[in-house]
Amino acid sequence: MRSSSRDCARARRRPVAELVGIFAASHGPLIARDWPRLPDALKQRLSAAYGELGGRVIAVRADAIIGLAPDHWTNFFLDNLPALCIGIGEEHDGPPEPFMRDFAPAPILGDPALGRHILETALACDFEPTLSYRLRLDHGLCLPLSRMALPRMPRIVPILINELEPPMLSYRRCFAWGRLLRDAIASYPEAVRVAILATGGLSHSIGEPTMGAIDEDFDRRCLDAFAQGEEGPLIDLLEHGAAGAGNGAHEIRNWAVAHGAAGGRGFDLIDYIPSPEVYVGCAYAAWR
Ligand SMILES: [Fe+2]
């Protein structure tokens, strides 16, 4: 057995922390920026979806949330673009977007010990993430966190995945990352309740000729496949279909990581709101 495999196996023998919930939510920025101008019926439905999700997150009493999100050119650009970056700092900065100025906690408390454990587990298992001791968390994570109206913000371990500029992680690798996260939590030697929150997607187009288009057919097939839970059909659909559902659909990688962490056991769909007003096929889910 190679040393990395030995370390990986050894890490799995000390389960203490608990994965208490896995959730996903869209994060279209117009939900924040254009909120006063959105139709009342849409605002009520979006609020209900985020509220239901928030209620479920509150119910699991998470101490820490692993937040899976894209980086919208906030921390990284083409001169320095990691495929996946784990935030291991004591704290992180809040969103830079003016329309997110009402987001309350600044700075956002991180969980350096849990973040470092995930990083070390990944490296021991032949994954190669990069790291940051301080990230600026944009609307990708902060919009769902704020809309869920949590009375107490858990510590956040952000994991930012390149979902803007190809080439990107394969969906197969995203599922593997999810399994790795599950194993890392199970081997973390602290009594911590950990939740996973994946943000982004589903179909949407930003800054391209199809901007504003929503591929409702793809979104519904995608949600059905996630709900069924089987990884094979999901990988087929995502590898061959997501690229045609707008450049924003690359963010479904975060959902794939969450699904891998859940062991493919399927999820409950809270709501799907294909909203031209916010340019996004907005979806909200909790894994069983
Ligand atoms: Fe996004």
XYZ file of C-alpha atoms and ligand atoms in Angstrom:
289
model
C 0.000 0.000 0.000
C 1.405 3.424 -0.895
C 1.879 5.878 1.947
C -0.872 8.198 0.654
C -3.361 5.309 0.625
C -2.239 4.322 4.133
C -2.758 7.860 5.390
C -6.135 7.982 3.689
C -7.243 4.702 5.308
C -5.874 5.731 8.720
C -7.805 8.994 8.552
C -11.039 7.039 8.113
C -10.711 5.163 11.432
C -11.565 8.049 13.781
C -15.101 9.179 13.064
C -16.244 11.982 15.341
C -17.670 14.818 13.284
C -21.063 14.327 11.693
C -22.398 15.283 8.277
C -25.835 16.494 9.323
C -27.303 17.863 6.108
C -26.670 18.550 2.432
C -28.449 21.389 0.663
C -28.401 23.303 -2.601
C -29.704 26.655 -3.766
C -29.414 28.904 -6.783
C -27.871 32.326 -6.303
C -28.836 34.547 -9.258
C -27.515 38.032 -8.440
C -30.618 39.742 -9.802
C -32.537 38.189 -6.915
C -30.689 40.750 -4.790
C -30.033 43.584 -7.230
C -33.538 43.745 -8.738
C -35.521 42.634 -5.694
C -37.650 45.816 -5.399
C -38.685 45.505 -9.053
C -39.549 41.799 -9.110
C -43.231 40.760 -9.304
C -44.753 40.109 -5.898
C -45.683 36.517 -6.765
C -42.079 35.749 -7.729
C -40.723 37.399 -4.584
C -43.090 35.352 -2.450
C -42.080 32.118 -4.144
C -38.353 32.839 -3.923
C -38.699 33.867 -0.286
C -40.628 30.690 0.468
C -37.938 28.531 -1.172
C -35.044 30.201 0.668
C -37.102 30.176 3.856
C -37.860 26.466 3.598
C -34.190 25.761 2.927
C -33.190 27.953 5.862
C -35.599 26.115 8.132
C -34.009 22.819 7.184
C -30.503 24.179 7.777
C -31.549 25.532 11.167
C -33.092 22.153 12.040
C -29.792 20.293 11.600
C -28.006 22.685 14.033
C -24.842 22.882 11.968
C -21.709 24.241 13.634
C -19.979 24.602 10.302
C -21.047 24.795 6.674
C -18.876 23.690 3.795
C -19.922 26.176 1.113
C -19.478 25.019 -2.478
C -19.580 27.931 -4.891
C -18.027 29.412 -7.993
C -15.774 32.438 -7.750
C -17.302 35.195 -9.913
C -13.893 36.751 -10.697
C -13.846 38.012 -7.104
C -10.683 36.301 -5.843
C -9.233 34.865 -9.042
C -8.818 35.794 -12.692
C -7.116 34.391 -15.774
C -3.644 35.061 -14.390
C -4.346 32.840 -11.387
C -7.283 30.457 -11.661
C -7.302 27.362 -9.447
C -9.559 24.473 -10.398
C -10.611 24.203 -6.749
C -9.582 26.274 -3.738
C -10.288 25.507 -0.071
C -10.569 28.439 2.328
C -8.710 27.541 5.526
C -8.582 30.969 7.155
C -9.849 32.184 10.527
C -12.166 34.552 8.689
C -13.228 35.614 5.228
C -14.433 38.873 3.765
C -18.018 39.569 2.784
C -19.394 40.205 -0.673
C -17.941 43.061 -2.731
C -21.052 43.624 -4.840
C -22.926 46.852 -3.970
C -26.263 45.032 -4.195
C -25.104 42.722 -1.384
C -24.350 45.564 1.032
C -27.073 44.412 3.443
C -25.308 41.104 4.072
C -24.720 41.314 7.813
C -21.711 39.304 9.093
C -18.407 40.906 8.110
C -15.951 39.352 8.429
C -17.358 35.864 8.014
C -15.916 33.374 10.484
C -14.096 30.444 8.932
C -13.139 27.085 10.411
C -9.399 26.745 9.863
C -9.067 23.365 11.589
C -11.838 21.752 9.554
C -10.627 23.435 6.374
C -7.072 22.205 6.938
C -8.336 18.694 7.693
C -10.234 18.643 4.385
C -7.123 19.921 2.619
C -4.855 17.321 4.234
C -7.354 14.527 3.582
C -7.557 15.559 -0.054
C -3.793 15.570 -0.492
C -3.488 12.198 1.279
C -6.055 10.783 -1.140
C -4.317 12.066 -4.302
C -6.477 15.154 -4.841
C -4.632 18.439 -5.409
C -6.626 21.475 -4.266
C -5.103 24.869 -3.733
C -5.694 26.877 -0.562
C -6.374 30.371 0.657
C -6.095 31.812 4.163
C -8.563 34.567 3.320
C -11.206 34.602 0.621
C -13.746 37.233 -0.325
C -17.111 35.503 -0.538
C -19.348 37.010 -3.205
C -23.057 36.629 -3.903
C -22.505 32.994 -4.852
C -22.400 31.925 -1.223
C -23.647 35.038 0.538
C -26.930 35.430 -1.295
C -28.275 32.012 -0.192
C -26.783 32.475 3.284
C -28.491 35.831 3.710
C -31.833 34.759 2.241
C -32.006 31.705 4.476
C -32.122 34.119 7.416
C -30.144 31.935 9.806
C -30.341 33.284 13.370
C -26.728 32.220 13.951
C -24.216 32.004 11.131
C -22.245 28.743 11.308
C -18.523 28.868 10.613
C -17.919 28.695 6.872
C -15.374 26.589 5.014
C -15.625 27.908 1.466
C -14.640 25.682 -1.425
C -14.488 27.710 -4.626
C -14.560 25.778 -7.877
C -13.655 27.198 -11.282
C -16.953 27.221 -13.146
C -16.321 30.237 -15.345
C -13.407 29.407 -17.628
C -12.872 26.025 -19.336
C -11.310 23.612 -18.858
C -13.013 22.711 -15.599
C -13.310 19.730 -13.283
C -15.159 16.853 -14.949
C -18.483 15.941 -13.400
C -17.025 12.541 -12.596
C -14.327 14.294 -10.571
C -16.963 16.451 -8.854
C -18.727 13.319 -7.597
C -15.363 12.015 -6.391
C -14.768 15.306 -4.565
C -18.107 14.840 -2.850
C -17.148 11.390 -1.619
C -13.852 12.812 -0.425
C -15.648 15.524 1.554
C -17.880 12.890 3.157
C -14.807 10.865 4.153
C -13.003 13.960 5.427
C -15.950 14.891 7.662
C -16.244 11.302 8.933
C -12.567 11.308 9.907
C -12.465 14.774 11.492
C -11.593 14.220 15.170
C -13.786 16.955 16.621
C -17.415 16.844 17.729
C -18.649 19.155 15.001
C -21.932 19.100 13.156
C -21.167 19.847 9.513
C -23.558 20.736 6.695
C -22.816 21.157 3.006
C -24.386 23.969 1.000
C -23.963 23.882 -2.779
C -24.899 27.016 -4.674
C -25.380 27.936 -8.315
C -27.176 26.789 -11.465
C -29.302 25.623 -12.910
C -29.500 26.790 -16.544
C -28.616 30.401 -17.235
C -26.542 32.488 -19.609
C -24.483 35.468 -18.548
C -22.731 37.826 -20.977
C -23.345 35.669 -24.026
C -25.879 35.991 -26.896
C -28.373 33.722 -25.114
C -28.290 35.863 -21.952
C -31.569 35.509 -20.098
C -32.480 32.177 -21.694
C -33.554 29.359 -19.385
C -33.520 25.738 -20.556
C -36.434 24.465 -18.528
C -36.413 21.067 -20.213
C -32.771 20.480 -19.280
C -33.341 21.773 -15.745
C -36.238 19.407 -15.138
C -34.335 16.423 -16.525
C -31.402 17.396 -14.356
C -33.533 17.671 -11.226
C -35.218 14.349 -11.982
C -31.818 12.691 -12.364
C -30.567 14.151 -9.066
C -33.751 13.056 -7.326
C -33.345 9.515 -8.669
C -29.825 9.480 -7.324
C -28.037 7.264 -9.825
C -24.625 8.677 -10.664
C -24.236 7.190 -14.165
C -27.260 8.854 -15.792
C -26.405 12.097 -14.017
C -22.870 12.125 -15.375
C -24.167 11.448 -18.901
C -26.711 14.235 -18.674
C -24.353 16.770 -17.141
C -21.331 16.033 -19.317
C -23.395 16.193 -22.525
C -26.208 18.566 -21.619
C -24.984 21.201 -19.196
C -22.783 23.026 -21.695
C -25.880 23.691 -23.854
C -27.836 25.145 -20.944
C -25.856 28.380 -20.786
C -22.467 29.230 -19.345
C -23.999 29.566 -15.879
C -24.977 25.906 -15.925
C -21.330 25.047 -15.262
C -22.207 25.869 -11.654
C -24.145 22.598 -11.404
C -20.732 21.142 -10.556
C -21.404 22.257 -6.978
C -24.597 20.201 -6.942
C -22.608 17.229 -8.255
C -20.094 17.549 -5.405
C -22.973 17.677 -2.917
C -24.564 14.651 -4.546
C -21.299 12.726 -4.253
C -21.125 13.608 -0.563
C -24.656 12.276 -0.145
C -23.667 8.931 -1.634
C -26.131 9.459 -4.475
C -29.149 8.872 -2.241
C -31.332 11.413 -4.037
C -32.875 14.656 -2.853
C -36.144 16.343 -2.050
C -36.854 19.198 -4.421
C -38.048 22.208 -2.443
C -38.910 24.255 -5.527
C -37.901 24.923 -9.098
C -38.579 28.450 -10.318
C -37.636 29.086 -13.949
C -37.529 32.834 -13.680
C -36.827 35.016 -16.746
C -36.899 38.039 -14.434
C -33.680 36.889 -12.735
C -32.295 35.044 -15.803
C -31.917 31.766 -13.875
C -33.630 28.424 -13.565
C -33.667 28.665 -9.770
C -33.725 25.396 -7.827
C -33.649 24.506 -4.133
C -33.082 21.043 -2.724
C -32.207 19.038 0.351
C -30.625 15.606 0.100
C -32.365 12.815 2.009
Fe -23.131 32.305 -10.279
